[in-house]
Amino acid sequence: MSAAPREPGPVPRVRRAEVRRRLLEAAAKVFAERGYQAARLDEIAYAAGFTKGAVYSNFAGKQALLAELIEEHVRTQFAVGTVEIRNKRRPDRVLEDVAEVFARGIVEQDTWSRLLVEIAQQAGHDPAVREVYAEVRQGLREELAAGIAKACDRLGLELTVPPEQLALTLQSLRLGLSLEHGVDPDRVDKAAVVAVFTATLHGVIR
């Protein structure tokens, strides 16, 4: 006699950290393909293999999802760039190396640059987006300022402005140059972006 078919066991629950990771990965793809405004939460949930309820169980809404996505991306980019600059071991060219890292983040990552510009525009007229995104920007700015101060101390460089002011300047350049590159990539190319960052850094660090 053949054995009776076994009853299927319970489907294991996906851990919360894994749910969030899959939702963020799916959101990155959907936002890149459709833009922030057109993207829908049910699309993101479906792409991640969940229902829309999973999104609301982990994020306050679409603006919170994109804000965390950008925060995670910028922190990763900053960490990778810091390691890359240290590995070059060129203290006499460190400002040029920093400018190169910033420029690559704009020119070679068009999708992220476009999303940064789009959410900044949304924040300008949507209070819900502004509340979430402003907090993210402030946190990243504070981390950048701390990193600048620490690097200057380690390398024996002198800042002519407070590190918080330079962090705000670099954030603003990042956003503005992302917009300019997106509109006119042939003239606002990588060399042009590197030149702007290099001149700015040489103007406030010695």
mmCIF file of C-alpha atoms in Angstrom:
data_model
loop_
_atom_site.group_PDB
_atom_site.id
_atom_site.type_symbol
_atom_site.label_atom_id
_atom_site.label_comp_id
_atom_site.label_asym_id
_atom_site.label_seq_id
_atom_site.Cartn_x
_atom_site.Cartn_y
_atom_site.Cartn_z
ATOM 1 C CA MET A 1 0.000 0.000 0.000
ATOM 2 C CA SER A 2 1.181 3.437 -0.805
ATOM 3 C CA ALA A 3 1.638 5.826 2.051
ATOM 4 C CA ALA A 4 -1.071 8.395 2.604
ATOM 5 C CA PRO A 5 -0.132 11.869 1.414
ATOM 6 C CA ARG A 6 1.347 13.984 4.160
ATOM 7 C CA GLU A 7 -0.474 17.077 5.260
ATOM 8 C CA PRO A 8 1.488 20.225 4.442
ATOM 9 C CA GLY A 9 3.109 21.767 7.466
ATOM 10 C CA PRO A 10 2.656 25.358 8.539
ATOM 11 C CA VAL A 11 4.258 27.966 6.290
ATOM 12 C CA PRO A 12 7.136 29.492 8.240
ATOM 13 C CA ARG A 13 6.736 33.162 9.019
ATOM 14 C CA VAL A 14 9.174 35.513 7.358
ATOM 15 C CA ARG A 15 11.234 37.383 9.925
ATOM 16 C CA ARG A 16 10.529 41.103 10.238
ATOM 17 C CA ALA A 17 14.065 42.067 9.205
ATOM 18 C CA GLU A 18 13.717 39.961 6.052
ATOM 19 C CA VAL A 19 10.317 41.497 5.264
ATOM 20 C CA ARG A 20 11.775 45.001 5.555
ATOM 21 C CA ARG A 21 14.788 44.076 3.429
ATOM 22 C CA ARG A 22 12.606 42.658 0.658
ATOM 23 C CA LEU A 23 10.254 45.633 0.767
ATOM 24 C CA LEU A 24 13.161 48.080 0.509
ATOM 25 C CA GLU A 25 14.682 46.175 -2.423
ATOM 26 C CA ALA A 26 11.321 46.095 -4.195
ATOM 27 C CA ALA A 27 10.730 49.776 -3.478
ATOM 28 C CA ALA A 28 14.094 50.675 -5.001
ATOM 29 C CA LYS A 29 13.118 48.923 -8.236
ATOM 30 C CA VAL A 30 9.573 50.319 -8.412
ATOM 31 C CA PHE A 31 10.624 53.876 -7.553
ATOM 32 C CA ALA A 32 13.382 53.662 -10.175
ATOM 33 C CA GLU A 33 10.998 52.441 -12.859
ATOM 34 C CA ARG A 34 7.944 54.602 -12.087
ATOM 35 C CA GLY A 35 9.192 57.493 -9.967
ATOM 36 C CA TYR A 36 8.022 58.405 -6.485
ATOM 37 C CA GLN A 37 4.772 60.066 -7.524
ATOM 38 C CA ALA A 38 3.490 57.238 -9.751
ATOM 39 C CA ALA A 39 4.674 54.315 -7.616
ATOM 40 C CA ARG A 40 1.955 52.531 -5.631
ATOM 41 C CA LEU A 41 2.363 50.623 -2.406
ATOM 42 C CA ASP A 42 0.490 47.602 -3.739
ATOM 43 C CA GLU A 43 3.026 47.398 -6.597
ATOM 44 C CA ILE A 44 5.891 47.481 -4.125
ATOM 45 C CA ALA A 45 4.277 44.862 -1.897
ATOM 46 C CA TYR A 46 3.570 42.569 -4.869
ATOM 47 C CA ALA A 47 7.156 42.898 -6.142
ATOM 48 C CA ALA A 48 8.396 41.891 -2.679
ATOM 49 C CA GLY A 49 5.992 38.947 -2.472
ATOM 50 C CA PHE A 50 3.697 40.393 0.206
ATOM 51 C CA THR A 51 0.363 42.150 0.544
ATOM 52 C CA LYS A 52 0.056 45.893 1.046
ATOM 53 C CA GLY A 53 -0.586 45.241 4.733
ATOM 54 C CA ALA A 54 3.049 44.192 5.093
ATOM 55 C CA VAL A 55 4.119 47.651 3.975
ATOM 56 C CA TYR A 56 1.955 49.391 6.585
ATOM 57 C CA SER A 57 3.161 46.946 9.245
ATOM 58 C CA ASN A 58 6.735 48.100 8.667
ATOM 59 C CA PHE A 59 6.540 51.660 7.337
ATOM 60 C CA ALA A 60 4.268 54.623 8.041
ATOM 61 C CA GLY A 61 3.620 55.128 4.333
ATOM 62 C CA LYS A 62 5.215 55.677 0.965
ATOM 63 C CA GLN A 63 7.151 58.749 2.087
ATOM 64 C CA ALA A 64 8.631 56.865 5.052
ATOM 65 C CA LEU A 65 9.592 53.962 2.798
ATOM 66 C CA LEU A 66 11.454 56.196 0.358
ATOM 67 C CA ALA A 67 13.059 58.214 3.150
ATOM 68 C CA GLU A 68 14.510 55.063 4.734
ATOM 69 C CA LEU A 69 15.597 53.800 1.337
ATOM 70 C CA ILE A 70 17.502 57.018 0.641
ATOM 71 C CA GLU A 71 18.949 57.107 4.152
ATOM 72 C CA GLU A 72 20.237 53.541 3.810
ATOM 73 C CA HIS A 73 21.688 54.237 0.360
ATOM 74 C CA VAL A 74 23.446 57.458 1.381
ATOM 75 C CA ARG A 75 24.941 55.861 4.500
ATOM 76 C CA THR A 76 26.238 52.930 2.466
ATOM 77 C CA GLN A 77 27.659 55.251 -0.171
ATOM 78 C CA PHE A 78 29.353 57.366 2.518
ATOM 79 C CA ALA A 79 30.898 54.315 4.192
ATOM 80 C CA VAL A 80 32.169 52.871 0.903
ATOM 81 C CA GLY A 81 33.565 56.247 -0.166
ATOM 82 C CA THR A 82 35.355 56.705 3.164
ATOM 83 C CA VAL A 83 37.057 53.318 2.852
ATOM 84 C CA GLU A 84 38.019 54.026 -0.740
ATOM 85 C CA ILE A 85 39.610 57.379 0.135
ATOM 86 C CA ARG A 86 41.551 55.860 3.037
ATOM 87 C CA ASN A 87 42.839 53.021 0.862
ATOM 88 C CA LYS A 88 44.229 55.465 -1.684
ATOM 89 C CA ARG A 89 46.536 56.876 1.016
ATOM 90 C CA ARG A 90 46.976 60.211 -0.758
ATOM 91 C CA PRO A 91 46.796 62.907 1.955
ATOM 92 C CA ASP A 92 48.060 65.503 -0.515
ATOM 93 C CA ARG A 93 45.179 64.693 -2.894
ATOM 94 C CA VAL A 94 42.447 63.878 -0.392
ATOM 95 C CA LEU A 95 40.189 66.783 -1.409
ATOM 96 C CA GLU A 96 40.322 65.701 -5.038
ATOM 97 C CA ASP A 97 39.543 62.122 -3.978
ATOM 98 C CA VAL A 98 36.537 63.305 -1.941
ATOM 99 C CA ALA A 99 35.305 65.347 -4.913
ATOM 100 C CA GLU A 100 35.626 62.272 -7.131
ATOM 101 C CA VAL A 101 33.503 60.184 -4.755
ATOM 102 C CA PHE A 102 30.767 62.822 -4.627
ATOM 103 C CA ALA A 103 30.792 63.226 -8.398
ATOM 104 C CA ARG A 104 30.500 59.497 -9.026
ATOM 105 C CA GLY A 105 27.514 59.355 -6.731
ATOM 106 C CA ILE A 106 25.789 61.865 -9.008
ATOM 107 C CA VAL A 107 26.917 60.861 -12.489
ATOM 108 C CA GLU A 108 27.106 57.080 -12.182
ATOM 109 C CA GLN A 109 23.929 56.627 -10.125
ATOM 110 C CA ASP A 110 21.334 58.494 -12.157
ATOM 111 C CA THR A 111 18.401 56.624 -10.614
ATOM 112 C CA TRP A 112 19.290 57.664 -7.082
ATOM 113 C CA SER A 113 20.035 61.215 -8.147
ATOM 114 C CA ARG A 114 16.639 61.432 -9.822
ATOM 115 C CA LEU A 115 14.893 60.087 -6.715
ATOM 116 C CA LEU A 116 16.716 62.576 -4.482
ATOM 117 C CA VAL A 117 15.549 65.449 -6.655
ATOM 118 C CA GLU A 118 12.009 64.090 -6.865
ATOM 119 C CA ILE A 119 11.501 63.625 -3.132
ATOM 120 C CA ALA A 120 13.012 67.054 -2.454
ATOM 121 C CA GLN A 121 10.461 68.557 -4.832
ATOM 122 C CA GLN A 122 7.658 66.590 -3.162
ATOM 123 C CA ALA A 123 8.821 67.783 0.259
ATOM 124 C CA GLY A 124 8.470 71.366 -0.946
ATOM 125 C CA HIS A 125 4.670 71.127 -1.130
ATOM 126 C CA ASP A 126 3.693 67.977 0.802
ATOM 127 C CA PRO A 127 3.913 68.404 4.615
ATOM 128 C CA ALA A 128 3.852 64.628 5.218
ATOM 129 C CA VAL A 129 6.854 64.086 2.952
ATOM 130 C CA ARG A 130 8.618 67.142 4.360
ATOM 131 C CA GLU A 131 8.269 65.975 7.957
ATOM 132 C CA VAL A 132 9.835 62.589 7.247
ATOM 133 C CA TYR A 133 12.453 63.668 4.737
ATOM 134 C CA ALA A 134 13.665 66.722 6.678
ATOM 135 C CA GLU A 135 14.482 64.483 9.636
ATOM 136 C CA VAL A 136 16.442 62.113 7.403
ATOM 137 C CA ARG A 137 18.369 64.980 5.800
ATOM 138 C CA GLN A 138 19.216 66.425 9.196
ATOM 139 C CA GLY A 139 20.500 63.102 10.482
ATOM 140 C CA LEU A 140 22.672 62.555 7.414
ATOM 141 C CA ARG A 141 23.954 66.130 7.628
ATOM 142 C CA GLU A 142 24.974 65.634 11.255
ATOM 143 C CA GLU A 143 26.796 62.402 10.391
ATOM 144 C CA LEU A 144 28.574 64.082 7.486
ATOM 145 C CA ALA A 145 29.627 67.006 9.698
ATOM 146 C CA ALA A 146 31.019 64.607 12.301
ATOM 147 C CA GLY A 147 32.875 62.673 9.600
ATOM 148 C CA ILE A 148 34.353 65.880 8.164
ATOM 149 C CA ALA A 149 35.574 67.051 11.570
ATOM 150 C CA LYS A 150 37.113 63.663 12.350
ATOM 151 C CA ALA A 151 38.851 63.401 8.958
ATOM 152 C CA CYS A 152 40.283 66.919 9.180
ATOM 153 C CA ASP A 153 41.626 66.202 12.657
ATOM 154 C CA ARG A 154 43.199 62.941 11.493
ATOM 155 C CA LEU A 155 44.805 64.524 8.424
ATOM 156 C CA GLY A 156 45.862 67.758 10.100
ATOM 157 C CA LEU A 157 43.629 69.896 7.883
ATOM 158 C CA GLU A 158 42.034 73.167 8.986
ATOM 159 C CA LEU A 159 38.417 74.071 8.304
ATOM 160 C CA THR A 160 37.687 77.751 7.688
ATOM 161 C CA VAL A 161 33.963 77.213 8.336
ATOM 162 C CA PRO A 162 32.140 75.087 10.923
ATOM 163 C CA PRO A 163 31.822 71.422 9.834
ATOM 164 C CA GLU A 164 28.033 71.734 10.003
ATOM 165 C CA GLN A 165 28.158 74.528 7.426
ATOM 166 C CA LEU A 166 30.365 72.511 5.082
ATOM 167 C CA ALA A 167 28.064 69.489 5.455
ATOM 168 C CA LEU A 168 25.081 71.642 4.466
ATOM 169 C CA THR A 169 27.045 73.053 1.529
ATOM 170 C CA LEU A 170 27.951 69.576 0.271
ATOM 171 C CA GLN A 171 24.376 68.343 0.686
ATOM 172 C CA SER A 172 23.103 71.330 -1.277
ATOM 173 C CA LEU A 173 25.700 70.846 -4.021
ATOM 174 C CA ARG A 174 24.784 67.173 -4.245
ATOM 175 C CA LEU A 175 21.140 67.986 -4.810
ATOM 176 C CA GLY A 176 21.700 70.940 -7.118
ATOM 177 C CA LEU A 177 24.277 69.192 -9.282
ATOM 178 C CA SER A 178 22.063 66.101 -9.502
ATOM 179 C CA LEU A 179 19.368 68.330 -10.968
ATOM 180 C CA GLU A 180 21.764 70.071 -13.365
ATOM 181 C CA HIS A 181 23.304 66.793 -14.518
ATOM 182 C CA GLY A 182 19.878 65.299 -15.095
ATOM 183 C CA VAL A 183 18.850 68.272 -17.239
ATOM 184 C CA ASP A 184 22.128 68.737 -19.124
ATOM 185 C CA PRO A 185 24.358 65.643 -18.752
ATOM 186 C CA ASP A 186 26.599 66.523 -21.709
ATOM 187 C CA ARG A 187 27.818 69.804 -20.232
ATOM 188 C CA VAL A 188 27.356 69.060 -16.539
ATOM 189 C CA ASP A 189 29.400 65.882 -16.867
ATOM 190 C CA LYS A 190 31.619 64.133 -14.349
ATOM 191 C CA ALA A 191 34.585 66.455 -14.948
ATOM 192 C CA ALA A 192 32.409 69.513 -14.357
ATOM 193 C CA VAL A 193 30.947 68.056 -11.169
ATOM 194 C CA VAL A 194 34.390 67.081 -9.844
ATOM 195 C CA ALA A 195 35.634 70.615 -10.542
ATOM 196 C CA VAL A 196 32.785 72.193 -8.560
ATOM 197 C CA PHE A 197 33.305 69.950 -5.535
ATOM 198 C CA THR A 198 37.096 70.360 -5.666
ATOM 199 C CA ALA A 199 36.919 74.149 -5.800
ATOM 200 C CA THR A 200 34.420 74.219 -2.956
ATOM 201 C CA LEU A 201 36.527 71.978 -0.721
ATOM 202 C CA HIS A 202 39.741 73.907 -1.439
ATOM 203 C CA GLY A 203 37.901 77.105 -0.550
ATOM 204 C CA VAL A 204 37.040 75.979 2.996
ATOM 205 C CA ILE A 205 39.797 73.488 3.889
ATOM 206 C CA ARG A 206 43.532 74.146 4.103
#
